Amino acid sequence: MAPQPTVLVLGGVGFIGRNFVAYLVENGLAADIRVIDKALPQTAYLNKRFQATFEKVEFMQNDLSNTIPPEKFDKIFTRSDGSSFDYVINFAAETKFSQPPEVYKERIHTLSINCAKEAVKRNAKVFVQLSTGDIYESNGTPSNEESPTKPWNVLAEYKLQVDKELQEMPGLNLVILRPAVVYGIGAMGGLTPRLICGRVYQHLKEKMEFLWTADLKINTVHVEDVVHAVWHTANWYVSSDNPNPGSPVIFNVADKNDTTQEAVNTHIRSIFGIETGFKGSTFSNMAVMASNMKEVTDETNDMHLQPWADILKAHQIKASPLTPYLDQELLCNNALSLDGSKICVSTGFVYKHPLVTTESLRAIVTDFQEMGIWPRD
């Protein structure tokens, strides 16, 4: 039996990273795990499960987006016995929308390129780069890995630039994963702001209506499937099953739900007992034309932020990282539609959460309630 790999997890405290670390620890999959992140686990709103797993791994605080002296990079990538890590998994990146381009250049492009170069220098067996499904042209039809690219936000522009440069980097054993909207335990973005809006409209006793139409695609994938995909493809890449060892590979990661706005609203209605609907294309286009998307975004968020603050205050929650704020990029009429089947056909991967369920979304809320950052009803 082959020895277990050693794993360096970059950006391991974030939403997907913490789930990946828990997956490795709870299943005893790695011989050694080191987590690098600029955020401390103690301040990152980890639930009890994630807190327990981080006690069993080596953690080093470092901001990989800054200019790092060679000796510090050497310390990050060198194990205590002087050897290098077998697998390097890169979750580190700026994930907030509406940031200045220079932020994305530093925290996505520069960060990823520098870490990949170090992986090449260390002869890492595989470097897994988490990209995004937002890089594809938004035309409503499912995008596969060969589909035209046309990033519809600045964050995705820099992700795509990194994807292209990494594929051209000599000596890099590369897997690129492009997930749809990732949801699950610990998610503060993705579908979670919509869940918070559902709670706001339950409080207001009003109908919740989003812009655009019911059939707008917002394809999804559960975080457990994302972390399984990371580990599965890393192992596949270094195995004899890989027909092209040493060549870069790209896989979309998206469930079979073909999730739409209405599909999500169906679950929100079930959880919060509210009425939901959509403004429709005509109204939405007129609203955008009458002002601009920033003003529409500000008006939309103004309707949600104060009621949410009132709910938290009424339940004596003094601080919560959760917000119903919807970024401008998420309110635009952009369809996220991905074909996530190639990873199954090529590597034998199996999605454990092929469909979004009411229970899986309710679990997000329950976890936050247990942490004391979502009001208990």
Coordinates of C-alpha atoms in Angstrom, one line a residue:
M1 CA 0.0 0.0 0.0
A2 CA 1.4 3.4 -1.0
P3 CA 2.2 5.9 1.8
Q4 CA -0.3 8.6 2.4
P5 CA 0.5 11.9 0.7
T6 CA 1.6 15.0 2.6
V7 CA -0.6 18.1 1.9
L8 CA -0.1 21.8 2.0
V9 CA -3.4 23.7 2.0
L10 CA -3.2 27.3 1.0
G11 CA -6.1 29.4 2.1
G12 CA -7.4 26.6 4.3
V13 CA -9.4 28.7 6.8
G14 CA -11.9 29.9 4.3
F15 CA -15.3 28.3 3.6
I16 CA -14.1 25.6 1.2
G17 CA -10.7 25.3 2.8
R18 CA -12.0 24.5 6.3
N19 CA -14.3 21.9 4.8
F20 CA -11.4 20.3 2.9
V21 CA -9.2 20.2 6.1
A22 CA -12.1 18.6 8.0
Y23 CA -12.5 16.0 5.2
L24 CA -8.8 15.1 5.3
V25 CA -8.6 14.9 9.1
E26 CA -11.9 13.0 9.7
N27 CA -11.1 10.4 7.1
G28 CA -7.4 10.0 8.0
L29 CA -6.3 10.7 4.4
A30 CA -3.0 12.5 4.7
A31 CA 0.3 11.8 6.5
D32 CA 0.9 15.4 7.2
I33 CA -1.3 18.5 6.8
R34 CA -0.1 22.1 7.0
V35 CA -2.6 25.0 6.6
I36 CA -1.6 28.5 5.5
D37 CA -4.0 31.5 5.8
K38 CA -3.9 35.1 6.6
A39 CA -6.9 34.7 8.9
L40 CA -6.5 33.0 12.3
P41 CA -8.8 30.1 12.9
Q42 CA -9.7 31.6 16.3
T43 CA -11.3 34.7 14.6
A44 CA -12.8 33.0 11.5
Y45 CA -16.1 31.8 12.9
L46 CA -15.3 28.1 12.8
N47 CA -18.0 25.9 14.2
K48 CA -17.1 23.2 16.8
R49 CA -16.4 20.6 14.2
F50 CA -14.0 22.7 12.3
Q51 CA -12.3 23.9 15.5
A52 CA -11.7 20.3 16.4
T53 CA -10.1 19.5 13.1
F54 CA -7.8 22.5 13.2
E55 CA -6.4 21.3 16.5
K56 CA -5.0 18.3 14.6
V57 CA -3.2 20.1 11.8
E58 CA -0.2 22.5 11.7
F59 CA -1.3 26.0 11.1
M60 CA 0.9 28.9 9.9
Q61 CA -0.4 32.4 9.6
N62 CA 0.8 34.1 6.4
D63 CA -0.7 36.6 3.9
L64 CA 0.3 35.0 0.6
S65 CA -0.8 38.0 -1.4
N66 CA 2.0 40.1 0.0
T67 CA 5.6 40.1 -1.2
I68 CA 7.1 37.3 0.7
P69 CA 10.8 37.0 1.3
P70 CA 12.4 33.8 -0.1
E71 CA 13.2 32.5 3.4
K72 CA 9.5 32.8 4.4
F73 CA 8.3 31.0 1.3
D74 CA 10.9 28.4 2.0
K75 CA 9.5 27.9 5.5
I76 CA 5.9 27.6 4.2
F77 CA 6.7 24.9 1.7
T78 CA 9.3 23.0 3.7
R79 CA 8.1 20.3 6.1
S80 CA 9.7 19.9 9.5
D81 CA 11.9 17.0 8.3
G82 CA 13.2 19.2 5.4
S83 CA 11.2 17.5 2.7
S84 CA 8.5 19.1 0.5
F85 CA 4.8 18.4 0.4
D86 CA 3.4 16.0 -2.2
Y87 CA 0.2 17.9 -2.8
V88 CA -0.3 21.6 -2.9
I89 CA -3.9 22.7 -2.8
N90 CA -4.6 26.4 -3.5
F91 CA -7.9 27.8 -2.1
A92 CA -6.2 31.2 -1.3
A93 CA -7.7 34.1 -3.2
E94 CA -9.8 37.2 -2.8
T95 CA -13.4 36.1 -2.9
K96 CA -15.3 39.4 -2.4
F97 CA -16.9 41.1 -5.3
S98 CA -16.7 44.8 -6.2
Q99 CA -13.1 45.2 -5.2
P100 CA -10.6 47.4 -7.2
P101 CA -8.7 45.5 -10.0
E102 CA -5.4 45.9 -8.1
V103 CA -6.8 43.9 -5.2
Y104 CA -7.6 41.0 -7.5
K105 CA -4.2 41.3 -9.3
E106 CA -2.4 41.0 -6.0
R107 CA -4.7 38.5 -4.2
I108 CA -5.5 36.2 -7.1
H109 CA -3.0 36.6 -9.9
T110 CA 0.3 37.3 -8.1
L111 CA -0.6 35.0 -5.2
S112 CA -1.4 32.0 -7.4
I113 CA 1.5 32.4 -9.8
N114 CA 4.0 32.7 -7.0
C115 CA 2.6 29.7 -5.2
A116 CA 2.6 27.6 -8.4
K117 CA 6.2 28.6 -9.2
E118 CA 7.2 27.4 -5.7
A119 CA 5.3 24.1 -6.3
V120 CA 7.3 23.6 -9.5
K121 CA 10.5 24.3 -7.6
R122 CA 9.6 21.7 -5.0
N123 CA 8.5 19.1 -7.6
A124 CA 5.0 18.8 -6.1
K125 CA 3.2 15.8 -7.5
V126 CA 0.1 17.9 -8.1
F127 CA -1.0 21.5 -7.7
V128 CA -4.8 21.9 -7.5
Q129 CA -6.1 25.4 -8.3
L130 CA -9.6 26.4 -7.4
S131 CA -11.0 28.6 -10.2
T132 CA -14.6 29.6 -10.9
G133 CA -17.4 28.9 -13.2
D134 CA -18.0 32.6 -13.7
I135 CA -15.3 32.6 -16.4
Y136 CA -17.6 31.2 -19.1
E137 CA -19.8 33.2 -21.5
S138 CA -23.2 33.6 -19.9
N139 CA -25.6 32.4 -22.6
G140 CA -27.9 30.2 -20.7
T141 CA -26.7 26.9 -22.1
P142 CA -24.5 24.6 -20.0
S143 CA -20.8 25.4 -20.4
N144 CA -18.3 22.6 -20.6
E145 CA -14.6 22.9 -20.2
E146 CA -14.2 23.7 -23.9
S147 CA -16.9 26.4 -24.1
P148 CA -16.1 30.1 -24.9
T149 CA -14.9 32.2 -22.0
K150 CA -16.2 35.6 -21.2
P151 CA -15.8 36.4 -17.5
W152 CA -18.8 38.5 -16.2
N153 CA -17.0 40.0 -13.2
V154 CA -13.5 41.3 -12.5
L155 CA -12.8 38.6 -10.0
A156 CA -13.4 36.0 -12.7
E157 CA -11.2 37.9 -15.2
Y158 CA -8.2 37.4 -12.9
K159 CA -9.1 33.8 -12.2
L160 CA -9.2 33.1 -16.0
Q161 CA -5.9 34.9 -16.5
V162 CA -4.3 32.7 -13.8
D163 CA -5.8 29.6 -15.4
K164 CA -4.2 30.4 -18.7
E165 CA -0.8 31.2 -17.2
L166 CA -0.7 28.1 -15.0
Q167 CA -1.4 25.9 -18.0
E168 CA 1.7 27.3 -19.7
M169 CA 3.9 27.0 -16.7
P170 CA 6.6 24.3 -17.4
G171 CA 6.9 21.5 -14.9
L172 CA 3.6 22.3 -13.1
N173 CA 1.4 19.2 -12.4
L174 CA -1.8 21.1 -12.7
V175 CA -5.5 20.4 -11.9
I176 CA -7.9 23.3 -12.3
L177 CA -11.4 23.0 -10.8
R178 CA -14.2 25.4 -11.9
P179 CA -17.1 25.1 -9.4
A180 CA -20.6 26.5 -9.8
V181 CA -22.1 28.4 -6.8
V182 CA -20.8 26.5 -3.8
Y183 CA -23.2 26.1 -0.8
G184 CA -23.1 24.1 2.4
I185 CA -22.1 24.3 6.1
G186 CA -20.1 27.5 6.7
A187 CA -21.1 29.3 3.5
M188 CA -21.5 33.0 4.1
G189 CA -21.7 33.8 0.4
G190 CA -23.3 32.0 -2.5
L191 CA -26.9 31.1 -1.6
T192 CA -26.7 32.2 2.0
P193 CA -27.6 35.9 1.4
R194 CA -30.8 34.7 -0.3
L195 CA -31.5 32.6 2.8
I196 CA -31.0 35.7 5.0
C197 CA -33.3 37.7 2.7
G198 CA -35.9 34.9 3.3
R199 CA -35.6 35.4 7.0
V200 CA -35.9 39.2 6.6
Y201 CA -39.2 38.8 4.6
Q202 CA -40.5 36.4 7.2
H203 CA -39.9 39.1 9.7
L204 CA -41.5 41.8 7.5
K205 CA -44.4 39.5 6.6
E206 CA -44.0 40.6 3.0
K207 CA -43.5 38.8 -0.4
M208 CA -39.9 38.4 -1.4
E209 CA -39.2 39.3 -5.0
F210 CA -35.9 39.1 -6.8
L211 CA -34.9 40.8 -10.1
W212 CA -35.2 39.0 -13.4
T213 CA -37.0 35.7 -14.0
A214 CA -37.6 32.4 -12.3
D215 CA -35.6 30.5 -14.9
L216 CA -32.4 32.4 -14.5
K217 CA -29.7 29.8 -14.0
I218 CA -27.6 29.8 -10.8
N219 CA -26.1 26.3 -11.0
T220 CA -24.8 24.9 -7.7
V221 CA -22.6 22.4 -6.1
H222 CA -22.4 21.3 -2.5
V223 CA -19.2 22.1 -0.6
E224 CA -18.8 18.4 0.3
D225 CA -18.7 17.5 -3.4
V226 CA -16.1 20.3 -4.1
V227 CA -13.7 19.0 -1.4
H228 CA -14.3 15.4 -2.5
A229 CA -13.5 16.5 -6.1
V230 CA -10.3 18.2 -5.0
W231 CA -9.0 15.1 -3.3
H232 CA -10.3 12.7 -5.9
T233 CA -8.7 14.6 -8.8
A234 CA -5.4 15.0 -7.0
N235 CA -5.2 11.3 -6.4
W236 CA -6.4 10.5 -9.9
Y237 CA -3.8 12.9 -11.4
V238 CA -0.8 11.1 -9.8
S239 CA -2.2 7.6 -10.5
S240 CA -1.8 5.3 -13.4
D241 CA -5.4 6.1 -14.4
N242 CA -4.3 9.5 -15.7
P243 CA -3.7 9.0 -19.4
N244 CA -1.7 12.2 -19.8
P245 CA 0.6 12.6 -16.7
G246 CA 2.3 15.9 -16.5
S247 CA -0.3 17.7 -18.6
P248 CA -2.8 20.2 -17.2
V249 CA -6.4 19.2 -16.8
I250 CA -9.6 21.3 -16.2
F251 CA -12.8 20.1 -14.7
N252 CA -16.1 21.9 -14.0
V253 CA -17.7 21.0 -10.7
A254 CA -21.5 21.3 -10.8
D255 CA -24.4 19.1 -9.6
K256 CA -27.2 17.8 -11.8
N257 CA -29.8 20.1 -10.3
D258 CA -29.4 22.7 -13.1
T259 CA -30.4 25.1 -10.3
T260 CA -32.5 28.2 -11.1
Q261 CA -33.7 31.2 -9.0
E262 CA -37.0 29.5 -8.7
A263 CA -35.5 26.2 -7.5
V264 CA -33.8 28.1 -4.7
N265 CA -37.0 30.0 -3.9
T266 CA -38.9 26.8 -3.6
H267 CA -36.6 25.8 -0.7
I268 CA -36.8 29.3 0.8
R269 CA -40.6 29.2 0.8
S270 CA -40.4 25.8 2.6
I271 CA -38.0 27.0 5.3
F272 CA -39.5 30.4 6.1
G273 CA -43.1 30.0 5.0
I274 CA -43.1 33.1 2.9
E275 CA -44.4 34.0 -0.5
T276 CA -41.8 34.6 -3.3
G277 CA -41.7 35.8 -6.8
F278 CA -39.7 37.7 -9.5
K279 CA -39.8 41.2 -10.9
G280 CA -39.6 39.8 -14.5
S281 CA -37.3 40.9 -17.4
T282 CA -39.4 44.0 -18.4
F283 CA -39.4 45.6 -14.9
S284 CA -35.8 44.6 -14.2
N285 CA -34.5 46.1 -17.5
M286 CA -36.6 49.2 -16.9
A287 CA -35.2 49.6 -13.4
V288 CA -31.6 49.3 -14.7
M289 CA -32.2 51.7 -17.6
A290 CA -33.9 54.2 -15.3
S291 CA -30.9 54.5 -13.0
N292 CA -27.9 52.1 -13.1
M293 CA -27.0 48.8 -11.7
K294 CA -25.2 50.3 -8.7
E295 CA -28.2 52.3 -7.7
V296 CA -30.5 49.3 -8.1
T297 CA -28.1 47.3 -6.0
D298 CA -28.0 50.0 -3.3
E299 CA -31.8 50.2 -3.2
T300 CA -32.2 46.5 -3.0
N301 CA -29.8 46.2 -0.1
D302 CA -31.3 49.1 1.7
M303 CA -34.5 47.1 1.9
H304 CA -32.8 44.2 3.7
L305 CA -29.9 45.5 5.8
Q306 CA -31.9 47.5 8.5
P307 CA -34.5 44.8 9.0
W308 CA -31.8 42.2 9.4
A309 CA -30.0 44.4 12.0
D310 CA -33.3 44.8 13.8
I311 CA -33.8 41.0 13.9
L312 CA -30.3 40.5 15.3
K313 CA -30.9 43.1 18.0
A314 CA -34.2 41.6 19.0
H315 CA -32.5 38.3 19.5
Q316 CA -29.6 39.9 21.4
I317 CA -27.0 38.9 18.8
K318 CA -24.4 41.7 19.2
A319 CA -22.1 40.6 16.3
S320 CA -22.7 38.5 13.2
P321 CA -20.6 38.1 10.0
L322 CA -23.8 37.2 8.2
T323 CA -25.4 39.8 5.9
P324 CA -28.2 39.9 3.3
Y325 CA -26.1 42.2 1.2
L326 CA -26.2 41.1 -2.4
D327 CA -23.3 42.3 -4.6
Q328 CA -24.0 44.1 -7.8
E329 CA -22.5 41.2 -9.7
L330 CA -25.0 38.8 -8.2
L331 CA -28.0 40.9 -9.2
C332 CA -27.1 41.2 -12.9
N333 CA -28.9 39.1 -15.5
N334 CA -26.0 36.6 -15.9
A335 CA -26.8 32.9 -16.1
L336 CA -24.4 30.5 -14.5
S337 CA -24.9 27.2 -16.2
L338 CA -22.2 24.5 -16.1
D339 CA -21.9 21.0 -17.4
G340 CA -20.1 19.1 -14.5
S341 CA -20.1 15.7 -16.1
K342 CA -16.5 15.5 -17.5
I343 CA -15.0 14.9 -14.1
C344 CA -17.3 11.8 -13.7
V345 CA -16.6 10.4 -17.2
S346 CA -12.8 11.0 -17.1
T347 CA -12.0 10.2 -13.4
G348 CA -14.9 8.2 -12.0
F349 CA -16.0 10.9 -9.7
V350 CA -19.5 10.6 -8.2
Y351 CA -21.5 13.5 -6.8
K352 CA -22.9 12.8 -3.3
H353 CA -25.2 15.7 -3.5
P354 CA -26.7 15.7 -7.0
L355 CA -29.6 17.9 -6.0
V356 CA -30.1 20.9 -3.8
T357 CA -32.5 20.0 -1.0
T358 CA -34.5 21.9 1.6
E359 CA -32.6 19.9 4.3
S360 CA -29.2 20.9 2.9
L361 CA -30.1 24.6 3.0
R362 CA -31.8 24.3 6.4
A363 CA -28.6 22.8 7.7
I364 CA -26.7 26.0 6.9
V365 CA -29.1 28.0 9.0
T366 CA -29.1 25.5 11.9
D367 CA -25.3 25.5 12.0
F368 CA -25.2 29.3 12.2
Q369 CA -27.9 29.2 14.9
E370 CA -25.8 26.8 17.0
M371 CA -22.9 29.3 16.6
G372 CA -25.1 32.1 17.9
I373 CA -24.8 34.2 14.8
W374 CA -28.3 33.5 13.4
P375 CA -31.4 34.1 15.4
R376 CA -33.2 31.1 16.9
D377 CA -36.9 31.3 16.2

